[in-house]
mmCIF file of C-alpha atoms in Angstrom:
data_model
loop_
_atom_site.group_PDB
_atom_site.id
_atom_site.type_symbol
_atom_site.label_atom_id
_atom_site.label_comp_id
_atom_site.label_asym_id
_atom_site.label_seq_id
_atom_site.Cartn_x
_atom_site.Cartn_y
_atom_site.Cartn_z
ATOM 1 C CA MET Z 1 5.125 -40.967 -33.895
ATOM 2 C CA LYS Z 2 4.112 -37.351 -33.364
ATOM 3 C CA ALA Z 3 5.619 -34.578 -35.484
ATOM 4 C CA LEU Z 4 4.900 -30.945 -36.219
ATOM 5 C CA VAL Z 5 3.709 -30.506 -39.810
ATOM 6 C CA LEU Z 6 3.213 -27.260 -41.696
ATOM 7 C CA THR Z 7 0.394 -27.838 -44.161
ATOM 8 C CA GLY Z 8 0.316 -24.347 -45.659
ATOM 9 C CA PRO Z 9 0.864 -20.668 -44.837
ATOM 10 C CA GLY Z 10 -0.373 -20.058 -41.304
ATOM 11 C CA ARG Z 11 -1.284 -23.714 -40.777
ATOM 12 C CA ALA Z 12 0.663 -25.891 -38.334
ATOM 13 C CA GLU Z 13 -0.509 -29.025 -36.575
ATOM 14 C CA VAL Z 14 0.869 -31.969 -34.659
ATOM 15 C CA GLN Z 15 0.197 -35.151 -36.639
ATOM 16 C CA ASP Z 16 0.782 -38.869 -36.283
ATOM 17 C CA VAL Z 17 3.302 -39.793 -38.980
ATOM 18 C CA PRO Z 18 5.288 -42.956 -39.767
ATOM 19 C CA GLU Z 19 8.493 -43.429 -37.801
ATOM 20 C CA PRO Z 20 11.626 -42.991 -39.925
ATOM 21 C CA ALA Z 21 13.750 -45.986 -40.851
ATOM 22 C CA ALA Z 22 17.543 -45.976 -40.860
ATOM 23 C CA GLU Z 23 18.562 -46.320 -44.501
ATOM 24 C CA PRO Z 24 22.130 -47.286 -45.468
ATOM 25 C CA GLY Z 25 24.561 -44.732 -44.072
ATOM 26 C CA GLN Z 26 21.897 -43.234 -41.807
ATOM 27 C CA VAL Z 27 20.867 -43.271 -38.173
ATOM 28 C CA VAL Z 28 17.586 -42.660 -36.383
ATOM 29 C CA VAL Z 29 17.750 -40.379 -33.360
ATOM 30 C CA ASP Z 30 15.233 -40.164 -30.528
ATOM 31 C CA VAL Z 31 14.917 -36.393 -30.173
ATOM 32 C CA HIS Z 32 15.170 -35.119 -26.597
ATOM 33 C CA ARG Z 33 15.235 -31.376 -27.140
ATOM 34 C CA ALA Z 34 14.694 -29.103 -30.142
ATOM 35 C CA GLY Z 35 14.563 -25.350 -30.659
ATOM 36 C CA ILE Z 36 12.548 -23.094 -32.901
ATOM 37 C CA CYS Z 37 13.978 -20.070 -34.693
ATOM 38 C CA GLY Z 38 13.069 -17.290 -37.073
ATOM 39 C CA THR Z 39 13.448 -19.561 -40.104
ATOM 40 C CA ASP Z 40 10.732 -21.837 -38.726
ATOM 41 C CA VAL Z 41 8.410 -18.862 -38.246
ATOM 42 C CA GLU Z 42 9.078 -17.714 -41.823
ATOM 43 C CA PHE Z 43 8.052 -21.133 -43.098
ATOM 44 C CA LEU Z 44 4.804 -20.852 -41.158
ATOM 45 C CA THR Z 45 4.042 -17.387 -42.499
ATOM 46 C CA GLY Z 46 5.031 -18.351 -46.047
ATOM 47 C CA GLU Z 47 7.741 -15.685 -46.237
ATOM 48 C CA MET Z 48 10.737 -18.022 -46.342
ATOM 49 C CA ALA Z 49 12.538 -17.628 -49.668
ATOM 50 C CA TYR Z 50 12.880 -21.383 -50.296
ATOM 51 C CA LEU Z 51 9.100 -21.624 -50.638
ATOM 52 C CA HIS Z 52 9.317 -19.232 -53.583
ATOM 53 C CA THR Z 53 12.384 -20.757 -55.255
ATOM 54 C CA GLY Z 54 11.036 -24.305 -55.159
ATOM 55 C CA ASP Z 55 13.622 -25.529 -52.643
ATOM 56 C CA ALA Z 56 10.863 -26.212 -50.102
ATOM 57 C CA ALA Z 57 7.155 -26.932 -50.321
ATOM 58 C CA TYR Z 58 4.194 -27.711 -48.097
ATOM 59 C CA PRO Z 59 3.497 -29.996 -46.384
ATOM 60 C CA MET Z 60 6.807 -29.894 -44.578
ATOM 61 C CA ARG Z 61 8.305 -30.875 -41.251
ATOM 62 C CA ILE Z 62 10.543 -28.242 -39.737
ATOM 63 C CA GLY Z 63 13.147 -28.251 -36.954
ATOM 64 C CA HIS Z 64 16.923 -27.971 -37.330
ATOM 65 C CA GLU Z 65 18.163 -27.153 -33.793
ATOM 66 C CA TRP Z 66 18.160 -30.434 -31.900
ATOM 67 C CA MET Z 67 19.867 -33.110 -29.859
ATOM 68 C CA GLY Z 68 18.971 -36.674 -28.915
ATOM 69 C CA THR Z 69 20.129 -40.269 -28.611
ATOM 70 C CA VAL Z 70 20.831 -42.622 -31.514
ATOM 71 C CA SER Z 71 18.319 -45.477 -31.382
ATOM 72 C CA ALA Z 72 18.892 -47.285 -34.707
ATOM 73 C CA VAL Z 73 21.531 -47.506 -37.434
ATOM 74 C CA GLY Z 74 21.343 -48.443 -41.089
ATOM 75 C CA ALA Z 75 23.546 -50.695 -43.161
ATOM 76 C CA GLY Z 76 27.198 -49.710 -43.131
ATOM 77 C CA VAL Z 77 26.953 -47.740 -39.886
ATOM 78 C CA ASP Z 78 28.982 -48.732 -36.829
ATOM 79 C CA PRO Z 79 26.462 -50.063 -34.267
ATOM 80 C CA SER Z 80 28.455 -48.409 -31.466
ATOM 81 C CA TRP Z 81 26.578 -45.223 -32.378
ATOM 82 C CA ILE Z 82 23.466 -46.673 -30.701
ATOM 83 C CA GLY Z 83 22.959 -44.989 -27.334
ATOM 84 C CA GLN Z 84 25.215 -42.033 -28.138
ATOM 85 C CA ARG Z 85 23.981 -38.515 -27.319
ATOM 86 C CA VAL Z 86 24.378 -36.453 -30.476
ATOM 87 C CA THR Z 87 23.455 -33.426 -32.463
ATOM 88 C CA GLY Z 88 23.792 -33.142 -36.224
ATOM 89 C CA ASP Z 89 24.654 -30.803 -39.048
ATOM 90 C CA THR Z 90 21.674 -29.230 -40.792
ATOM 91 C CA MET Z 91 23.467 -29.129 -44.158
ATOM 92 C CA LEU Z 92 23.620 -32.514 -45.874
ATOM 93 C CA GLY Z 93 25.732 -32.280 -49.019
ATOM 94 C CA CYS Z 94 25.636 -34.691 -51.934
ATOM 95 C CA GLY Z 95 29.133 -35.947 -51.060
ATOM 96 C CA ALA Z 96 30.200 -36.157 -54.701
ATOM 97 C CA CYS Z 97 30.636 -32.589 -55.975
ATOM 98 C CA ARG Z 98 33.699 -30.313 -55.898
ATOM 99 C CA ARG Z 99 32.366 -28.292 -52.980
ATOM 100 C CA CYS Z 100 31.723 -31.364 -50.849
ATOM 101 C CA ALA Z 101 35.197 -32.698 -51.680
ATOM 102 C CA ARG Z 102 36.649 -29.434 -50.366
ATOM 103 C CA GLY Z 103 34.727 -29.631 -47.099
ATOM 104 C CA ARG Z 104 32.122 -27.102 -48.136
ATOM 105 C CA GLN Z 105 29.088 -29.350 -48.109
ATOM 106 C CA HIS Z 106 27.095 -26.533 -46.507
ATOM 107 C CA VAL Z 107 27.115 -24.720 -49.855
ATOM 108 C CA CYS Z 108 26.642 -27.819 -52.024
ATOM 109 C CA ALA Z 109 24.231 -26.946 -54.827
ATOM 110 C CA HIS Z 110 22.458 -30.273 -54.338
ATOM 111 C CA ARG Z 111 22.370 -30.247 -50.536
ATOM 112 C CA LEU Z 112 19.432 -31.178 -48.384
ATOM 113 C CA GLU Z 113 18.845 -29.080 -45.275
ATOM 114 C CA LEU Z 114 17.255 -30.951 -42.417
ATOM 115 C CA GLY Z 115 13.887 -29.396 -41.667
ATOM 116 C CA ILE Z 116 14.438 -26.691 -44.278
ATOM 117 C CA ARG Z 117 15.308 -27.691 -47.851
ATOM 118 C CA GLY Z 118 14.604 -30.495 -50.259
ATOM 119 C CA GLY Z 119 11.869 -32.186 -48.256
ATOM 120 C CA LYS Z 120 14.242 -33.516 -45.585
ATOM 121 C CA ALA Z 121 12.061 -34.064 -42.510
ATOM 122 C CA GLY Z 122 13.109 -32.033 -39.489
ATOM 123 C CA ALA Z 123 13.559 -32.630 -35.780
ATOM 124 C CA LEU Z 124 10.386 -31.133 -34.287
ATOM 125 C CA ALA Z 125 9.277 -34.728 -33.942
ATOM 126 C CA GLU Z 126 9.827 -37.660 -31.631
ATOM 127 C CA LYS Z 127 12.425 -39.138 -34.002
ATOM 128 C CA VAL Z 128 14.571 -37.859 -36.851
ATOM 129 C CA ALA Z 129 16.660 -39.681 -39.460
ATOM 130 C CA THR Z 130 19.935 -38.229 -40.716
ATOM 131 C CA THR Z 131 23.283 -39.253 -42.183
ATOM 132 C CA VAL Z 132 25.880 -40.682 -39.828
ATOM 133 C CA GLY Z 133 28.512 -38.354 -41.282
ATOM 134 C CA SER Z 134 26.560 -35.335 -40.053
ATOM 135 C CA LEU Z 135 26.620 -36.406 -36.392
ATOM 136 C CA HIS Z 136 28.556 -34.789 -33.567
ATOM 137 C CA ARG Z 137 28.859 -36.568 -30.232
ATOM 138 C CA MET Z 138 27.676 -34.622 -27.200
ATOM 139 C CA PRO Z 139 29.972 -34.754 -24.154
ATOM 140 C CA SER Z 140 28.341 -35.265 -20.764
ATOM 141 C CA ALA Z 141 29.274 -31.703 -19.798
ATOM 142 C CA VAL Z 142 26.789 -30.409 -22.407
ATOM 143 C CA ASP Z 143 23.246 -31.000 -21.187
ATOM 144 C CA ASP Z 144 20.193 -31.415 -23.405
ATOM 145 C CA ALA Z 145 19.235 -27.733 -23.334
ATOM 146 C CA ALA Z 146 22.704 -26.591 -24.386
ATOM 147 C CA GLY Z 147 22.916 -29.434 -26.900
ATOM 148 C CA ALA Z 148 19.919 -28.076 -28.793
ATOM 149 C CA MET Z 149 21.697 -24.698 -28.888
ATOM 150 C CA VAL Z 150 24.739 -26.033 -30.756
ATOM 151 C CA GLU Z 151 23.319 -25.172 -34.191
ATOM 152 C CA PRO Z 152 22.676 -21.468 -33.485
ATOM 153 C CA GLY Z 153 25.930 -21.402 -31.529
ATOM 154 C CA GLY Z 154 27.817 -22.703 -34.553
ATOM 155 C CA ASN Z 155 26.580 -19.769 -36.598
ATOM 156 C CA ALA Z 156 27.733 -17.343 -33.924
ATOM 157 C CA PHE Z 157 31.069 -19.144 -33.567
ATOM 158 C CA ARG Z 158 31.681 -18.682 -37.280
ATOM 159 C CA ALA Z 159 30.632 -15.029 -37.151
ATOM 160 C CA VAL Z 160 33.270 -14.328 -34.516
ATOM 161 C CA GLN Z 161 35.846 -16.285 -36.513
ATOM 162 C CA GLY Z 162 34.939 -14.191 -39.553
ATOM 163 C CA ALA Z 163 35.362 -11.011 -37.540
ATOM 164 C CA GLY Z 164 38.925 -12.049 -36.704
ATOM 165 C CA LEU Z 165 38.515 -10.930 -33.099
ATOM 166 C CA GLY Z 166 41.173 -11.150 -30.439
ATOM 167 C CA SER Z 167 42.256 -9.548 -27.200
ATOM 168 C CA GLY Z 168 42.018 -5.750 -27.318
ATOM 169 C CA ASP Z 169 39.719 -5.562 -30.340
ATOM 170 C CA ARG Z 170 36.480 -3.625 -30.064
ATOM 171 C CA CYS Z 171 33.433 -5.279 -31.636
ATOM 172 C CA LEU Z 172 29.909 -4.037 -32.249
ATOM 173 C CA VAL Z 173 27.139 -6.636 -32.575
ATOM 174 C CA ILE Z 174 24.011 -5.296 -34.272
ATOM 175 C CA GLY Z 175 20.852 -7.180 -33.309
ATOM 176 C CA PRO Z 176 20.800 -8.929 -29.906
ATOM 177 C CA GLY Z 177 18.584 -11.865 -30.856
ATOM 178 C CA THR Z 178 19.744 -15.446 -30.389
ATOM 179 C CA ILE Z 179 22.564 -15.287 -32.952
ATOM 180 C CA GLY Z 180 23.627 -11.783 -31.951
ATOM 181 C CA LEU Z 181 23.787 -12.623 -28.255
ATOM 182 C CA LEU Z 182 25.680 -15.851 -28.894
ATOM 183 C CA SER Z 183 28.077 -13.914 -31.142
ATOM 184 C CA ALA Z 184 28.616 -11.454 -28.314
ATOM 185 C CA MET Z 185 29.353 -14.347 -25.936
ATOM 186 C CA PHE Z 186 31.903 -15.897 -28.283
ATOM 187 C CA ALA Z 187 33.464 -12.482 -28.939
ATOM 188 C CA ARG Z 188 33.768 -11.883 -25.200
ATOM 189 C CA ALA Z 189 35.386 -15.316 -24.819
ATOM 190 C CA ALA Z 190 37.908 -14.313 -27.506
ATOM 191 C CA GLY Z 191 38.961 -11.347 -25.367
ATOM 192 C CA ALA Z 192 37.273 -8.589 -27.355
ATOM 193 C CA GLU Z 193 35.567 -5.534 -25.909
ATOM 194 C CA VAL Z 194 31.964 -6.195 -26.886
ATOM 195 C CA HIS Z 195 29.215 -3.649 -27.520
ATOM 196 C CA LEU Z 196 25.693 -4.385 -28.719
ATOM 197 C CA LEU Z 197 23.225 -2.227 -30.627
ATOM 198 C CA ALA Z 198 19.610 -3.017 -29.747
ATOM 199 C CA ALA Z 199 16.379 -1.902 -31.386
ATOM 200 C CA ASP Z 200 14.697 -1.024 -28.095
ATOM 201 C CA GLU Z 201 15.312 -0.783 -24.374
ATOM 202 C CA ARG Z 202 13.632 -4.130 -23.628
ATOM 203 C CA SER Z 203 16.113 -6.145 -25.702
ATOM 204 C CA ALA Z 204 18.941 -3.937 -24.428
ATOM 205 C CA ALA Z 205 17.977 -4.734 -20.829
ATOM 206 C CA PHE Z 206 18.087 -8.477 -21.473
ATOM 207 C CA ALA Z 207 21.551 -8.210 -23.053
ATOM 208 C CA ARG Z 208 22.752 -6.310 -19.976
ATOM 209 C CA SER Z 209 21.400 -9.104 -17.765
ATOM 210 C CA LEU Z 210 23.884 -11.422 -19.482
ATOM 211 C CA GLY Z 211 26.793 -9.318 -18.265
ATOM 212 C CA PHE Z 212 27.190 -6.974 -21.232
ATOM 213 C CA ASP Z 213 27.503 -3.440 -19.878
ATOM 214 C CA ASP Z 214 27.942 -1.687 -23.221
ATOM 215 C CA VAL Z 215 24.510 -2.121 -24.790
ATOM 216 C CA TRP Z 216 23.091 0.794 -26.723
ATOM 217 C CA THR Z 217 20.091 1.974 -28.642
ATOM 218 C CA VAL Z 218 20.636 4.174 -31.706
ATOM 219 C CA GLU Z 219 19.994 7.349 -29.730
ATOM 220 C CA ARG Z 220 22.592 6.510 -27.071
ATOM 221 C CA MET Z 221 25.345 4.758 -28.998
ATOM 222 C CA PRO Z 222 28.778 6.366 -28.523
ATOM 223 C CA GLN Z 223 31.040 7.262 -31.414
ATOM 224 C CA LEU Z 224 33.840 4.753 -31.034
ATOM 225 C CA PRO Z 225 36.177 3.019 -33.475
ATOM 226 C CA TRP Z 226 34.806 -0.470 -34.186
ATOM 227 C CA ASP Z 227 37.450 -2.957 -35.317
ATOM 228 C CA ALA Z 228 34.702 -5.358 -36.377
ATOM 229 C CA VAL Z 229 30.934 -5.198 -36.759
ATOM 230 C CA ILE Z 230 28.748 -8.318 -36.720
ATOM 231 C CA GLU Z 231 25.411 -7.590 -38.382
ATOM 232 C CA ALA Z 232 22.915 -10.077 -36.940
ATOM 233 C CA SER Z 233 19.621 -8.246 -37.394
ATOM 234 C CA ASN Z 234 16.819 -8.763 -39.911
ATOM 235 C CA ALA Z 235 16.533 -5.072 -40.805
ATOM 236 C CA PRO Z 236 17.321 -4.302 -44.466
ATOM 237 C CA HIS Z 237 18.960 -0.929 -43.724
ATOM 238 C CA LEU Z 238 21.415 -2.125 -41.057
ATOM 239 C CA PRO Z 239 23.979 -3.919 -43.275
ATOM 240 C CA ALA Z 240 24.811 -0.532 -44.802
ATOM 241 C CA THR Z 241 25.024 0.923 -41.305
ATOM 242 C CA ALA Z 242 27.517 -1.780 -40.360
ATOM 243 C CA VAL Z 243 29.779 -0.794 -43.269
ATOM 244 C CA GLU Z 244 29.428 2.864 -42.306
ATOM 245 C CA LEU Z 245 30.404 2.235 -38.675
ATOM 246 C CA VAL Z 246 33.344 -0.147 -39.054
ATOM 247 C CA GLU Z 247 36.864 1.227 -38.905
ATOM 248 C CA PRO Z 248 38.866 1.454 -42.132
ATOM 249 C CA GLY Z 249 40.708 -1.824 -42.520
ATOM 250 C CA GLY Z 250 38.176 -3.557 -40.277
ATOM 251 C CA ARG Z 251 35.865 -6.484 -40.873
ATOM 252 C CA VAL Z 252 32.095 -6.709 -41.248
ATOM 253 C CA VAL Z 253 30.303 -10.025 -40.837
ATOM 254 C CA PHE Z 254 26.835 -10.415 -42.331
ATOM 255 C CA ILE Z 255 24.889 -13.200 -40.631
ATOM 256 C CA GLY Z 256 21.428 -11.627 -40.365
ATOM 257 C CA LEU Z 257 18.956 -12.000 -43.229
ATOM 258 C CA ALA Z 258 16.262 -9.457 -43.989
ATOM 259 C CA GLY Z 259 13.012 -10.291 -45.733
ATOM 260 C CA THR Z 260 13.828 -7.793 -48.503
ATOM 261 C CA PRO Z 261 17.129 -6.937 -50.248
ATOM 262 C CA SER Z 262 19.759 -5.051 -48.279
ATOM 263 C CA LEU Z 263 21.670 -2.422 -50.236
ATOM 264 C CA ILE Z 264 25.368 -1.787 -49.646
ATOM 265 C CA ASP Z 265 27.515 0.691 -51.555
ATOM 266 C CA THR Z 266 30.552 -1.380 -52.499
ATOM 267 C CA ARG Z 267 32.510 1.860 -52.934
ATOM 268 C CA ASP Z 268 32.393 2.189 -49.151
ATOM 269 C CA LEU Z 269 33.886 -1.279 -48.793
ATOM 270 C CA ALA Z 270 36.664 -0.499 -51.253
ATOM 271 C CA VAL Z 271 37.523 3.016 -50.069
ATOM 272 C CA LYS Z 272 37.627 1.901 -46.435
ATOM 273 C CA ASP Z 273 39.528 -1.305 -47.319
ATOM 274 C CA VAL Z 274 36.932 -3.308 -45.403
ATOM 275 C CA THR Z 275 36.760 -7.096 -45.405
ATOM 276 C CA ALA Z 276 33.167 -8.337 -45.751
ATOM 277 C CA VAL Z 277 32.311 -11.883 -44.623
ATOM 278 C CA GLY Z 278 29.049 -13.738 -45.188
ATOM 279 C CA VAL Z 279 28.028 -16.638 -42.955
ATOM 280 C CA LEU Z 280 25.420 -19.111 -44.208
ATOM 281 C CA SER Z 281 25.481 -21.980 -41.749
ATOM 282 C CA ALA Z 282 26.858 -23.453 -38.548
ATOM 283 C CA SER Z 283 28.529 -26.425 -40.260
ATOM 284 C CA PRO Z 284 32.235 -25.573 -39.869
ATOM 285 C CA GLY Z 285 31.602 -24.209 -36.376
ATOM 286 C CA LEU Z 286 29.730 -27.082 -34.733
ATOM 287 C CA ALA Z 287 32.733 -28.867 -33.214
ATOM 288 C CA GLY Z 288 34.200 -25.653 -31.835
ATOM 289 C CA THR Z 289 30.857 -24.700 -30.336
ATOM 290 C CA ILE Z 290 30.479 -28.048 -28.571
ATOM 291 C CA ASP Z 291 33.979 -27.655 -27.124
ATOM 292 C CA ALA Z 292 33.203 -24.116 -25.912
ATOM 293 C CA TYR Z 293 29.990 -25.260 -24.258
ATOM 294 C CA ALA Z 294 31.689 -28.263 -22.653
ATOM 295 C CA ASP Z 295 34.526 -26.117 -21.299
ATOM 296 C CA GLY Z 296 32.081 -23.542 -19.912
ATOM 297 C CA VAL Z 297 33.592 -20.777 -22.041
ATOM 298 C CA VAL Z 298 30.119 -19.978 -23.401
ATOM 299 C CA ASP Z 299 26.818 -20.912 -21.733
ATOM 300 C CA PRO Z 300 23.836 -20.525 -24.089
ATOM 301 C CA ARG Z 301 21.157 -21.649 -21.624
ATOM 302 C CA PRO Z 302 20.231 -18.190 -20.244
ATOM 303 C CA LEU Z 303 18.837 -17.401 -23.724
ATOM 304 C CA ILE Z 304 16.119 -20.048 -23.321
ATOM 305 C CA ALA Z 305 12.870 -18.376 -22.298
ATOM 306 C CA ALA Z 306 10.743 -21.515 -21.973
ATOM 307 C CA THR Z 307 10.636 -25.236 -22.667
ATOM 308 C CA VAL Z 308 7.294 -26.483 -23.957
ATOM 309 C CA ALA Z 309 5.582 -29.628 -25.221
ATOM 310 C CA LEU Z 310 5.222 -30.403 -28.915
ATOM 311 C CA ASP Z 311 1.451 -29.874 -28.760
ATOM 312 C CA GLU Z 312 2.009 -26.242 -27.727
ATOM 313 C CA LEU Z 313 4.050 -25.379 -30.811
ATOM 314 C CA PRO Z 314 1.349 -24.379 -33.310
ATOM 315 C CA SER Z 315 0.166 -21.479 -31.174
ATOM 316 C CA ILE Z 316 3.714 -20.472 -30.232
ATOM 317 C CA LEU Z 317 4.833 -20.376 -33.868
ATOM 318 C CA ALA Z 318 1.784 -18.207 -34.546
ATOM 319 C CA GLY Z 319 3.066 -15.672 -32.032
ATOM 320 C CA SER Z 320 1.744 -16.569 -28.583
ATOM 321 C CA ARG Z 321 4.169 -16.410 -25.653
ATOM 322 C CA PRO Z 322 4.251 -19.416 -23.296
ATOM 323 C CA GLU Z 323 2.885 -18.671 -19.848
ATOM 324 C CA GLY Z 324 5.710 -17.934 -17.444
ATOM 325 C CA ALA Z 325 8.288 -17.497 -20.203
ATOM 326 C CA GLY Z 326 11.420 -15.585 -19.344
ATOM 327 C CA PRO Z 327 12.814 -12.654 -21.322
ATOM 328 C CA GLY Z 328 15.168 -14.700 -23.541
ATOM 329 C CA PRO Z 329 14.671 -15.098 -27.290
ATOM 330 C CA LYS Z 330 14.728 -18.912 -27.544
ATOM 331 C CA ILE Z 331 11.881 -21.416 -27.119
ATOM 332 C CA GLN Z 332 12.725 -25.108 -26.876
ATOM 333 C CA VAL Z 333 10.601 -28.240 -27.074
ATOM 334 C CA ALA Z 334 11.096 -31.245 -24.808
ATOM 335 C CA LEU Z 335 10.177 -34.538 -26.455
#
């Protein structure tokens, strides 16, 4: 089968590789749609931290935003899974440790991360193998494009949960990329008054096109009390800004990751009695995201700028924009 392989920093190519087999407890999925994200780009550039900690190494096969149809099952797996449209959790815990036993497999010290950590081959390929316990069925109301947006949506879903938002709350989302925009959508669905802080007018204009009227750049942002701030950028100075802006007694959610350390004065957290929440993964939010998509509460598809073929990915990961691409932040691959 064909799969995207990163062979070293700055080197990506589509290769013919062996098809995966369904081992005991596993399934093989024919991938229909997959997305690329900033983590994938960091693996290509060599900046991703796992490459420096030994948790990942070249050659590697990336891709962790995906959906498809189960085509084979391994020993011990109910054969009724065959033919089911599914997506799957990226975080594959060991299943035996204390964290896994408590439902926190996404922070298992021994976890594999599909397309990211521990050599687990990803879904930018015609087929992917994963554990049956990681699967989530896709209702017919969620099409392929939205299905491949469940993973980023799960992160945003959890960010809004962490912010504790409800009707009448005012929320500021810093960084209107894919996760920031999805967070804004889920916050709006929760009844909050949503504002976004953008780096430039171009990204601000796209956020406004999604129905968000209160989108600001730093120069124009009003001084308002923010009950919660969701920090979804990759700028190292903005986490401290989030703590500075949030109301005393409010909540700050950190879901963006900068390439260098972000410094926060914990005295500001304590003196303002602020609750700080970190979000690592989509895992606990996948089911809720699928339900929201199926019910039409959140529609992630306007974020998709273009859908391309697998052979186009090497140049796109290197920074080229597909011809005719829209203004959204997300590129998907149809397989």
